[in-house]
Short mmCIF file of C-alpha atoms and ligand atoms in Angstrom, two decimals:
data_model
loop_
_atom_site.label_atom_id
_atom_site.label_comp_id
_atom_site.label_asym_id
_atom_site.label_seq_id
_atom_site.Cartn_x
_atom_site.Cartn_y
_atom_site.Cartn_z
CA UNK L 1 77.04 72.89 96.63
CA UNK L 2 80.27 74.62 97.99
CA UNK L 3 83.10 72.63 99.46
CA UNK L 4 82.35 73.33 102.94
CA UNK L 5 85.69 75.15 103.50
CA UNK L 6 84.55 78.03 101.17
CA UNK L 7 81.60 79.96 102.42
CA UNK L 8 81.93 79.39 106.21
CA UNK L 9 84.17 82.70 107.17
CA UNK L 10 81.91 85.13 105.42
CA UNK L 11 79.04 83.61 106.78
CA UNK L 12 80.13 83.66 110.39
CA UNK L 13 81.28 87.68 109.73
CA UNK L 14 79.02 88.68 107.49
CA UNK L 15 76.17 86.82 107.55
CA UNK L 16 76.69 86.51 103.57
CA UNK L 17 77.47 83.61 101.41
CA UNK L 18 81.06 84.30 99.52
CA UNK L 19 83.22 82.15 97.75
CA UNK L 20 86.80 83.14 98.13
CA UNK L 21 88.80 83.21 95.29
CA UNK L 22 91.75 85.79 96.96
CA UNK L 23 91.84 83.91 100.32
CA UNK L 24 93.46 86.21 102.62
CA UNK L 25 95.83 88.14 100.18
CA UNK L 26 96.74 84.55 98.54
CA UNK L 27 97.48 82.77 102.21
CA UNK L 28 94.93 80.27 103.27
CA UNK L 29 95.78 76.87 101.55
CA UNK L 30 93.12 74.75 103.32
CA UNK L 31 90.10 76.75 103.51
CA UNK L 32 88.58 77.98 106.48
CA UNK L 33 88.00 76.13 109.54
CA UNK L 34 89.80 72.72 108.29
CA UNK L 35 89.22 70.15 110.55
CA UNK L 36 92.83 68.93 110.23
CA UNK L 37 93.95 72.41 111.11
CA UNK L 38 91.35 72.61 113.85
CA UNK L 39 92.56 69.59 115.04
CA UNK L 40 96.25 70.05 115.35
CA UNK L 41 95.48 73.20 116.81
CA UNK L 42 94.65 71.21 120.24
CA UNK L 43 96.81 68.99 120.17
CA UNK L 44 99.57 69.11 123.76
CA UNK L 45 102.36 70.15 121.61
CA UNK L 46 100.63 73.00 120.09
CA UNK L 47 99.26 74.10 123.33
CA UNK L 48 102.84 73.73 124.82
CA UNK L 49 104.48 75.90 122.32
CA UNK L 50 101.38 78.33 122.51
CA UNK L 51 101.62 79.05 126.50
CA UNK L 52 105.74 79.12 126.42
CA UNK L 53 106.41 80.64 123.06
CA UNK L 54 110.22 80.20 122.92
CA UNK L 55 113.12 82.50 121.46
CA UNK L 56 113.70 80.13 118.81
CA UNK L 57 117.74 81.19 118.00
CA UNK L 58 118.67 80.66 121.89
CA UNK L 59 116.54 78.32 123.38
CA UNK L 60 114.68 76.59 121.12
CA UNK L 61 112.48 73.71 122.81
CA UNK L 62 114.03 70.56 122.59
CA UNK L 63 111.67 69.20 119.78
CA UNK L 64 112.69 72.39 117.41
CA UNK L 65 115.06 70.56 115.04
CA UNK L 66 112.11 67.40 114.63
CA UNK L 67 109.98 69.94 113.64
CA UNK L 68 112.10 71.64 111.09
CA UNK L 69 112.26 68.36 110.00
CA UNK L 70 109.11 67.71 109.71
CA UNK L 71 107.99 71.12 108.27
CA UNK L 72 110.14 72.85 106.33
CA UNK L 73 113.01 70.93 105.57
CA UNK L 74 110.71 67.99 104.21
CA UNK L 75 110.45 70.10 101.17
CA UNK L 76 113.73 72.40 100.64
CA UNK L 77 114.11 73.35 97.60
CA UNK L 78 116.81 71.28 95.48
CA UNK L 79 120.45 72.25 96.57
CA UNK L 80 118.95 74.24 99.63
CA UNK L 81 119.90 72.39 102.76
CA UNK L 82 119.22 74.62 105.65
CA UNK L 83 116.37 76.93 106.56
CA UNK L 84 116.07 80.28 108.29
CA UNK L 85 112.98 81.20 110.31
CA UNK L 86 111.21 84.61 110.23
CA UNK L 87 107.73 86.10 110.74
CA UNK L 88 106.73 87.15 107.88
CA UNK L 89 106.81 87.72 103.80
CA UNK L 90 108.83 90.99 104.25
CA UNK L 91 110.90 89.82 107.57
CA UNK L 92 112.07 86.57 104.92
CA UNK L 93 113.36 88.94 102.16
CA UNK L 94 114.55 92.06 104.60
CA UNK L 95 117.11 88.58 106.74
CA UNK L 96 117.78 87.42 103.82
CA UNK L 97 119.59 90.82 102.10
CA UNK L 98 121.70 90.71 105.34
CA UNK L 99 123.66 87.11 103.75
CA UNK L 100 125.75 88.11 100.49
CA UNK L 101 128.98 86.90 99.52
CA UNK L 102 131.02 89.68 100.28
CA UNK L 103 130.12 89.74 103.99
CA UNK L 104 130.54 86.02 103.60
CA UNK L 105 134.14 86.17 102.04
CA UNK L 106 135.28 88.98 104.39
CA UNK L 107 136.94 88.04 107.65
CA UNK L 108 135.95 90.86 110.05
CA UNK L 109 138.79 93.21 110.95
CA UNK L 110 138.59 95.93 113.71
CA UNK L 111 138.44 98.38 111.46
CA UNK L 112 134.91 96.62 109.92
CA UNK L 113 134.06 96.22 113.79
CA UNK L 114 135.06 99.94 114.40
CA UNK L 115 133.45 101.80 111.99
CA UNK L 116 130.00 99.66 111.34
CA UNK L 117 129.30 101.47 115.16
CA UNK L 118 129.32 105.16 113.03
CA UNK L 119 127.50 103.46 110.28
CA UNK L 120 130.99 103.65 107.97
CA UNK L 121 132.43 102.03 105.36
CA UNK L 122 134.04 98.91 105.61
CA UNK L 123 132.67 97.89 108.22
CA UNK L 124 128.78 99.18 107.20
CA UNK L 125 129.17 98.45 102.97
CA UNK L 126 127.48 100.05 100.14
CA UNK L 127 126.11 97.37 98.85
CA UNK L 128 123.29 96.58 96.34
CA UNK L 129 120.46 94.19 96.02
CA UNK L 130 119.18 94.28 92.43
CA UNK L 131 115.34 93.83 91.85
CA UNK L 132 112.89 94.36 88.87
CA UNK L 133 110.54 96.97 87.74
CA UNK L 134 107.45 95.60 89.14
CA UNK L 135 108.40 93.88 91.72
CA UNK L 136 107.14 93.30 95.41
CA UNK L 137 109.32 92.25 97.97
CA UNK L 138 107.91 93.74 101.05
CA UNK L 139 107.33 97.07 103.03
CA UNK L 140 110.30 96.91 105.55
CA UNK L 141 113.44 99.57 105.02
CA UNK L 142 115.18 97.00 102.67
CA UNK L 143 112.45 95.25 101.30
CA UNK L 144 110.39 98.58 100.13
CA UNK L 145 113.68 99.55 98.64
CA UNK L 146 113.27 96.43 95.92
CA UNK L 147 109.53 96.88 95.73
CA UNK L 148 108.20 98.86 92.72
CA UNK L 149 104.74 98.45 92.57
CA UNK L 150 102.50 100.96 94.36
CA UNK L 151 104.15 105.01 94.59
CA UNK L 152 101.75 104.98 97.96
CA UNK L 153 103.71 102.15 99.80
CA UNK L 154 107.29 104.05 99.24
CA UNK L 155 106.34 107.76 99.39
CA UNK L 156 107.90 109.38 102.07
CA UNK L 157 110.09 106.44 103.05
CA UNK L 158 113.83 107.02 102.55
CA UNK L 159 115.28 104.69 99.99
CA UNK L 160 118.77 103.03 99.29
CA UNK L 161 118.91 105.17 96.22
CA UNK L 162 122.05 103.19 94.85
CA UNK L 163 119.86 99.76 94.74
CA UNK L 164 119.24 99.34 91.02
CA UNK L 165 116.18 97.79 89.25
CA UNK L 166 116.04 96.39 85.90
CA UNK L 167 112.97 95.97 83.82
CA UNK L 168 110.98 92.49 83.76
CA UNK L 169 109.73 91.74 80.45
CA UNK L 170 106.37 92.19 79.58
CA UNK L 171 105.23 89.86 77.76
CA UNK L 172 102.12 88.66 75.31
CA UNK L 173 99.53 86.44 76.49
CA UNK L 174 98.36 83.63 75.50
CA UNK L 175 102.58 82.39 75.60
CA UNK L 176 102.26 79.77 73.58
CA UNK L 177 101.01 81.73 70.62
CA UNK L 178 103.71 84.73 70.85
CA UNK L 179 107.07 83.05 71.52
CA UNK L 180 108.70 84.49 68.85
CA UNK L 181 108.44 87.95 70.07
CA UNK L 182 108.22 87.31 73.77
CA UNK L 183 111.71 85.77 73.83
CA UNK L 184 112.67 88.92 72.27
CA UNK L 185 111.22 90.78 75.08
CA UNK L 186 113.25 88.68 77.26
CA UNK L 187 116.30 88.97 75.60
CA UNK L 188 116.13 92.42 75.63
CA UNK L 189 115.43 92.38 80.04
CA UNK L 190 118.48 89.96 80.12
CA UNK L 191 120.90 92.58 78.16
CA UNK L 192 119.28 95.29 80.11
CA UNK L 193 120.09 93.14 83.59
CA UNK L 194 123.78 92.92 82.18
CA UNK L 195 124.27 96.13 81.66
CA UNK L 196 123.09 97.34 85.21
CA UNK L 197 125.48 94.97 86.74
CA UNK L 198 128.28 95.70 84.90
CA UNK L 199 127.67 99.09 85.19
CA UNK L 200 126.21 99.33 88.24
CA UNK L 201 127.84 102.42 90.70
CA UNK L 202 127.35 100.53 94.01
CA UNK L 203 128.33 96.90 93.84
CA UNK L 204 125.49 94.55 93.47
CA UNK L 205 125.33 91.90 96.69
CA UNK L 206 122.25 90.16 95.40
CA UNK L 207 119.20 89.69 92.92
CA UNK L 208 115.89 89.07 93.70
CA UNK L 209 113.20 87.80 91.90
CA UNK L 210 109.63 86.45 91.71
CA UNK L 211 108.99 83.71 89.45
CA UNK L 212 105.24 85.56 88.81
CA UNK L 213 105.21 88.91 89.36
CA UNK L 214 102.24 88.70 91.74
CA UNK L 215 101.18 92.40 93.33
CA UNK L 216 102.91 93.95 90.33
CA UNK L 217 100.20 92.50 87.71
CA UNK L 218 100.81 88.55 86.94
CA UNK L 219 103.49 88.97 84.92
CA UNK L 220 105.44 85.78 83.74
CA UNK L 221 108.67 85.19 81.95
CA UNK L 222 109.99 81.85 80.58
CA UNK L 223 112.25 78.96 82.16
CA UNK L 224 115.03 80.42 79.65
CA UNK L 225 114.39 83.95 80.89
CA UNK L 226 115.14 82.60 84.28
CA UNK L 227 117.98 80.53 83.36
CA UNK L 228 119.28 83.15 81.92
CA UNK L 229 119.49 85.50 85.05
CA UNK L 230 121.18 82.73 86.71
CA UNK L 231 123.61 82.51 84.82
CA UNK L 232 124.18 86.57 85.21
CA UNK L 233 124.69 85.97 88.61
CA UNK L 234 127.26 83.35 88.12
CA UNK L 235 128.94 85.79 85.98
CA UNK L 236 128.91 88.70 88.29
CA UNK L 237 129.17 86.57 91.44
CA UNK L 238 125.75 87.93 92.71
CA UNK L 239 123.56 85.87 94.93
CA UNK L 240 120.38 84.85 93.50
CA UNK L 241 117.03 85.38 95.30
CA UNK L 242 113.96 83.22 94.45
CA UNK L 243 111.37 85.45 96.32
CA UNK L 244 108.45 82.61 96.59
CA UNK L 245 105.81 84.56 99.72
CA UNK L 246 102.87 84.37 97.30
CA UNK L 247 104.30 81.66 94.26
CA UNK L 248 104.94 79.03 96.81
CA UNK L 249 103.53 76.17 98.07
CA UNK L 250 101.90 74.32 95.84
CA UNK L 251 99.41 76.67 93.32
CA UNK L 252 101.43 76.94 90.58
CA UNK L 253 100.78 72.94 90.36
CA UNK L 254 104.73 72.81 91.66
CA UNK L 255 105.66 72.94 95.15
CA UNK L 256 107.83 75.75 94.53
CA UNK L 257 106.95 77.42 91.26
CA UNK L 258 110.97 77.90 90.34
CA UNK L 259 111.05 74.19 90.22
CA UNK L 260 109.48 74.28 86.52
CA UNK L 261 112.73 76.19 85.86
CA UNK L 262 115.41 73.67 85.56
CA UNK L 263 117.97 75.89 86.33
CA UNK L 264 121.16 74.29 85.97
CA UNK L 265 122.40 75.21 89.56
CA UNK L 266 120.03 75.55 92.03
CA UNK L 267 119.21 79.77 93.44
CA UNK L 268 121.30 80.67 96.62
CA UNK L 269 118.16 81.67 98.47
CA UNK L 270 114.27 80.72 98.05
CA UNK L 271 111.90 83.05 100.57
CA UNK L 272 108.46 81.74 101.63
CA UNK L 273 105.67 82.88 103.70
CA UNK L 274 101.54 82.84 102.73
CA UNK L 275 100.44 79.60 102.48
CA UNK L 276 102.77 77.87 104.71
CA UNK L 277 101.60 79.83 107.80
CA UNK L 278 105.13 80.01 108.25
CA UNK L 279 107.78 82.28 106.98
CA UNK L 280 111.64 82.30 105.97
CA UNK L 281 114.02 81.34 103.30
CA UNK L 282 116.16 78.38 102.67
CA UNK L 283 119.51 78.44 101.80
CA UNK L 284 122.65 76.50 100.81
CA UNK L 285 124.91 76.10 104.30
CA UNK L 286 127.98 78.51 103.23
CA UNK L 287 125.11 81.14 103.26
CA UNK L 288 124.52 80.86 107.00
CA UNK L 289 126.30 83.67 109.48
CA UNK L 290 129.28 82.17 110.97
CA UNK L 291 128.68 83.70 114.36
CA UNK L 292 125.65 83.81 116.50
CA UNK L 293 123.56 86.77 116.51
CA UNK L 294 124.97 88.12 113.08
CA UNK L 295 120.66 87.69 112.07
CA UNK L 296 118.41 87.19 114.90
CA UNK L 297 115.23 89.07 116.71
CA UNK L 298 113.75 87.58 119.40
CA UNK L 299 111.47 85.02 118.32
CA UNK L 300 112.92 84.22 115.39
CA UNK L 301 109.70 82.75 113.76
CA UNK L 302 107.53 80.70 115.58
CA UNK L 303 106.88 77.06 116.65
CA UNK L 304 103.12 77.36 116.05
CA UNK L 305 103.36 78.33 112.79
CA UNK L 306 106.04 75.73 111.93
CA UNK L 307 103.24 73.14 113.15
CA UNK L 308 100.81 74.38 111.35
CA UNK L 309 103.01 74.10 108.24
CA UNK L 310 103.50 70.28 109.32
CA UNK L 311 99.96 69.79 109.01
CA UNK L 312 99.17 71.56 105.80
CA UNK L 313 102.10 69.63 103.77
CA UNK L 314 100.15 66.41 105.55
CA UNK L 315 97.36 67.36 103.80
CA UNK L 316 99.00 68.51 100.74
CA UNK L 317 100.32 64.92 100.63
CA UNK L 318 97.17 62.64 101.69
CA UNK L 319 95.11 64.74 98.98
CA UNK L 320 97.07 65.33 96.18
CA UNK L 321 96.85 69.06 96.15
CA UNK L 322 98.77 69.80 94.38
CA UNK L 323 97.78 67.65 91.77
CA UNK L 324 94.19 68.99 92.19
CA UNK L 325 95.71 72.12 91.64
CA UNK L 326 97.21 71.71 88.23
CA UNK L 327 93.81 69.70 87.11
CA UNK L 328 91.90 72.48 88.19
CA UNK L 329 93.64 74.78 86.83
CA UNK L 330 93.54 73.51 83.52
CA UNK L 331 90.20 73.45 83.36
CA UNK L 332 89.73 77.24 84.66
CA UNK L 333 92.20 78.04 82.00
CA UNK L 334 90.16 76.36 79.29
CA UNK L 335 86.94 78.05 80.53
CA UNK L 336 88.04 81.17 80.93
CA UNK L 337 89.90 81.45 77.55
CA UNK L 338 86.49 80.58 76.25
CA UNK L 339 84.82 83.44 77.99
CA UNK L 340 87.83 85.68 76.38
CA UNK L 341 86.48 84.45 72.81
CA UNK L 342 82.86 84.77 73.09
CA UNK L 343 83.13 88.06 74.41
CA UNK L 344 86.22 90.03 73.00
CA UNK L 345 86.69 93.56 74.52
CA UNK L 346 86.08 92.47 77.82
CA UNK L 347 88.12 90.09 79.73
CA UNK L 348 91.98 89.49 78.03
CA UNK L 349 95.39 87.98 78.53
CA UNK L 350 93.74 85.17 80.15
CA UNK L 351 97.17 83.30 82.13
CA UNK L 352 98.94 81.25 84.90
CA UNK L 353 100.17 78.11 86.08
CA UNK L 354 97.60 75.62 88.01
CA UNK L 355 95.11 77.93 89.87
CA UNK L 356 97.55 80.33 89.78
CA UNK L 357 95.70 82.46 87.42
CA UNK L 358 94.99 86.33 86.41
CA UNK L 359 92.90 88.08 83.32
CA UNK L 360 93.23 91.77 82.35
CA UNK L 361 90.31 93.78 81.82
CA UNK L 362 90.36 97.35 79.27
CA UNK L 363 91.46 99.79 82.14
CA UNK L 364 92.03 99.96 86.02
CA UNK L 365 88.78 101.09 86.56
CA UNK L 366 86.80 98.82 84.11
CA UNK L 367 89.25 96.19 86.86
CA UNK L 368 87.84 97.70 89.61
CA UNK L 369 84.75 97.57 88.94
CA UNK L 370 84.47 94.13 87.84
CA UNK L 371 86.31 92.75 91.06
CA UNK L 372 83.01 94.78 92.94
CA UNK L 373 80.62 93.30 90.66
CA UNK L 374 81.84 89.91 91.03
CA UNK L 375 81.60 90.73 94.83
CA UNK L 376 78.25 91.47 94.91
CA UNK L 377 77.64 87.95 92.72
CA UNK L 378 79.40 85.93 95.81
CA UNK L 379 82.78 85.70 94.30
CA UNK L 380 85.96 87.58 95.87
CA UNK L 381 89.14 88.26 93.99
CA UNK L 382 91.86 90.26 93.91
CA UNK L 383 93.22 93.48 91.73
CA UNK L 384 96.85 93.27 90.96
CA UNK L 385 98.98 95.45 88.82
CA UNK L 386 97.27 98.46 86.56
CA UNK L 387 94.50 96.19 85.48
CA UNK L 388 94.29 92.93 86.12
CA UNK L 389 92.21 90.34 88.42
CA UNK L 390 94.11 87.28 89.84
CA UNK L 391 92.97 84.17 91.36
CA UNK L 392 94.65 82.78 94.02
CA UNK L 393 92.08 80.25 95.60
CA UNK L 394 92.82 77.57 98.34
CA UNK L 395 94.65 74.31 97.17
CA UNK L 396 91.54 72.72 97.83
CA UNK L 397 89.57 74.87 95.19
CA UNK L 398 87.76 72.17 92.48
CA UNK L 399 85.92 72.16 89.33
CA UNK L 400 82.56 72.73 91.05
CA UNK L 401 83.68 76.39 92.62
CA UNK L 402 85.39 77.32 89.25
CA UNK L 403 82.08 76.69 87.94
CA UNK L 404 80.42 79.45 90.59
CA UNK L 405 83.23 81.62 90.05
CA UNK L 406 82.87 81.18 86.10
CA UNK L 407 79.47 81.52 85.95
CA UNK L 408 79.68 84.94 88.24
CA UNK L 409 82.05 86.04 85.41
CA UNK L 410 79.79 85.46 82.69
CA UNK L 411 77.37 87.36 83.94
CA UNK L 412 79.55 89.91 85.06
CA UNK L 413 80.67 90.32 81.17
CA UNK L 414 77.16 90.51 80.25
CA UNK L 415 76.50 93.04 82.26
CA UNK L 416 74.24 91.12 84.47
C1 LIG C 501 106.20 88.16 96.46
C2 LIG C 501 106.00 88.78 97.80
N1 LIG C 501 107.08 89.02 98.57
C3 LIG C 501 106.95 89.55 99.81
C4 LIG C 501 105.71 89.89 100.31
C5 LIG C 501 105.60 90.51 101.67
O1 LIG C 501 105.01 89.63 102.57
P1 LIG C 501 104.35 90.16 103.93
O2 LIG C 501 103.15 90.96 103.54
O3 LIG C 501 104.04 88.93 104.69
O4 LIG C 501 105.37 90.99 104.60
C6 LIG C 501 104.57 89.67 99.53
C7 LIG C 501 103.24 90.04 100.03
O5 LIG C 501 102.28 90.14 99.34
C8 LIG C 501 104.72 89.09 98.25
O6 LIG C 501 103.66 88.85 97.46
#
C-alpha cells in the first residue's frame, strides 16, 4: 500500500497511479498534499502574508525576523550566522557571487563610484568565480557562467570567458572498495584547482561547489577532497561556496550534506533552495553588504515560502526524517547493489548518501530508456549526467516504496 503522500498528484492529473521517486526536480520533501502543509497553508498568518506580500529588504512585516528565526536560522549551518533571502536555486548562487572579499575589503572611492556607471574598471572588477567541470549552479548570467553540464542551457548566452573551471574528480564506485586510486583522482583535481588559482589571468573572487554533483551525473568526492579545497581557499584568500539547492535539507541523512565534511573552518557561504520551499544562502556576518541596496530586488524572497519552510523542519523534527532517511537509504543501497550482482551488464556504480542515490546504466540511451520503462511500471525518476538515473524521493520515502520502486527495477533489468 503506498504512503498516501505518493500516488495522489498523478492521480488527480493523470488519472494514473505513479510513485515519485524525482519529486519535482528533487523539491518536494513532504509528499503531496501533506496535511501539515495543507494546514499551515490556512492558517491567518499565511493568509496575511499571501494578500500583502511585502518587499522583504524595506518593509518587512513586523513578524519577519521571528520567522527567520523560526525557519532558516534554526538550522544555519555551523559558523554561518546570518541568512540572505532569494527566490530561487539560481537567484541564491547569482546574490551570492555579488559578496567577495575584495568588494568587501575595498572602501568605495569616486573613482569605483564613477566608472562602475560605464561598466569600468575599478569600480566594475574583473573578477572570477571558480567552479568545476560538471557543475550546475543555475541558468542566470552568472550562474550559467559556472554551470557546465548541458551545451543546450549555455549556447548562445554570452559568458564571463575569464571565469575558470577546474575538473571534479571522477571517481570509482562502490568508494569503499577503490580508495586507493580514487584519492589519487582527487589529488590530482586538488593540484589541478591549485594551479588554476595560482595561475589564473583574472583574479579568482570565489569557489563554488556542490558536495554531489547532482544535474552533472552524481558524482561524489571525499571529506578529504573537500577539506582539501578549503584549505585552497584559505591559501588564495578565495571565498568558498557550498552550493546546497538540490544536496540540502535533509536526504543525504545530514541536514546539510557538507556537514559530513568536518571541515576545519566552516565555508563562507552555503546556498539552498528545493526542498525548503525557500531559497538563499547563509553566510558569516563580515559577508553582508555594508550599505543598503548593495543586493536587493524587490521581494527579496518571500514570507510564504519562509513559512512553509517553518513547517517542513516541524515535521522534519516530530518524524525523524531525517533519520528515516539514512535508514532507508541503507536499505535501498543494499538492495540495489544486489540487483547490480545478479545482473552484471545492466545497472552499475550503484551510490549515494541516505536516499540520496543514483546507478549508471551502459549508455545514455540504454538510461533513457530505462527511466521510460520504469515510467510505464509506475515509478518516476530522473536522468542526470551522460548516463545515470538518480533518486531523489521525499524525506518521507520508506522501505515499503523502495520495495515498489525495486521491484519495478527488477523487472525493468529483465526486460519485463
Ligand atoms: C545544485 C544546484 N544549484 C542551483 C540550481 C538552480 O536552481 P533553480 O532551478 O531553482 O534556479 C539547481 C537546480 O537544479 C541545482 O541543482
Amino acid at each position: 500500500m503506498l504512503h498516501r503522500n505518493y500516488s495522489n498528484f498523478y492521480k488527480n492529473f493523470t488519472s494514473e497511479s505513479v510513485i515519485d521517486l524525482f519529486c519535482q526536480i528533487a523539491s518536494l520533501p513532504l509528499g503531496y498534499n501533506s496535511e501539515t502543509l495543507i494546514k499551515a497553508a490556512s492558517s491567518p498568518e499565511m493568509i496575511q502574508m499571501l494578500v500583502n506580500r511585502p518587499a522583504l529588504g524595506v518593509q518587512p512585516h513586523s513578524t519577519w525576523a521571528k520567522t527567520l528565526e523560526d525557519s532558516f536560522m534554526s538550522v544555519a549551518p555551523k559558523g554561518l550566522s546570518q541568512v540572505f533571502t532569494a527566490m530561487c536555486g539560481s537567484c541564491s548562487n547569482e546574490t551570492a557571487y555579488k559578496r567577495h572579499k575584495r568588494g568587501l575589503q575595498a572602501a568605495i572611492s569616486d573613482e569605483d563610484l564613477s566608472s562602475c556607471m560605464k561598466n569600468a574598471a575599478p569600480g566594475s572588477p574583473d573578477l572570477a568565480i571558480m567552479s568545476f567541470n560538471g557543475g550546475f549552479h543555475g541558468r542566470l548570467f552568472g550562474s550559467l557562467s559556472t554551470t557546465h553540464t548541458k551545451a543546450l542551457h549555455k549556447v548562445d548566452i554570452p559568458a564571463f570567458s575569464n571565469w575558470v573551471s577546474s575538473p571534479f574528480p571522477s571517481l570509482k564506485y562502490p568508494l569503499d572498495q577503490h580508495e586507493a586510486e580514487n584519492a589519487k583522482e582527487e589529488a590530482r583535481c586538488l593540484a589541478a584547482a591549485e594551479e588554476k588559482m595560482k595561475h589564473a589571468k583574472t583574479p579568482i573572487a570565489a569557489l563554488i561547489v556542490e558536495p554531489i554533483q547532482s544535474e552533472g551525473g552524481d558524482n561524489h568526492a571525499s571529506p578529504k577532497f573537500f577539506q582539501g579545497l578549503r584549505d585552497l581557499t584559505k591559501k588564495y584568500d578565495i571565498l568558498m561556496i557550498v552550493d546546497e539547492v538540490q544536496t540540502g535539507v535533509g536526504a543525504t541523512g545530514h541536514f546539510w550534506a557538507h556537514e559530513a565534511w568536518n571541515l576545519t573552518t566552516p565555508p563562507d557561504i552555503v546556498t539552498f533552495s528545493k526542498k525548503f520551499q525557500a531559497a538563499g544562502w547563509f553566510h558569516r556576518p563580515d559577508v553582508r553588504p555594508d550599505a543598503p541596496y548593495r543586493n536587493f530586488n524587490t521581494w527579496m524572497g518571500d514570507p510564504i515560502r519562509a513559512l512553509q519552510a517553518k513547517t517542513i523542519l516541524q515535521e522534519i523534527r516530530s518524524k525523524e526524517l531525517i533519520k528515516n532517511c539514512r535508514d532507508t537509504g541503507d536499505y535501498l543501497k543494499t538492495e540495489l547493489t544486489q540487483l547490480e550482482k545478479k545482473y552484471p551488464g545492466t545497472i552499475s556504480s550503484v551510490r549515494g548518501r541516505g536516499t540520496f542515490m543514483a546507478f549508471d546504466l551502459p549508455s545514455p540511451q540504454d538510461r533513457d530508456t530505462f527511466v521510460a520503462k520504469l515510467r510505464a511500471h509506475g515509478v518516476n525518476t530522473g536522468g542526470c549526467g551522460p548516463q545515470s538515473v538518480r533518486l531523489r524521493p521525499m524525506l518521507v520515502f520508506q522501505k515499503k516504496h523502495a520495495d515498489i520502486f525495486l521491484d519495478a527495477v527488477e523487472k525493468v533489468v529483465r526486460g519485463q
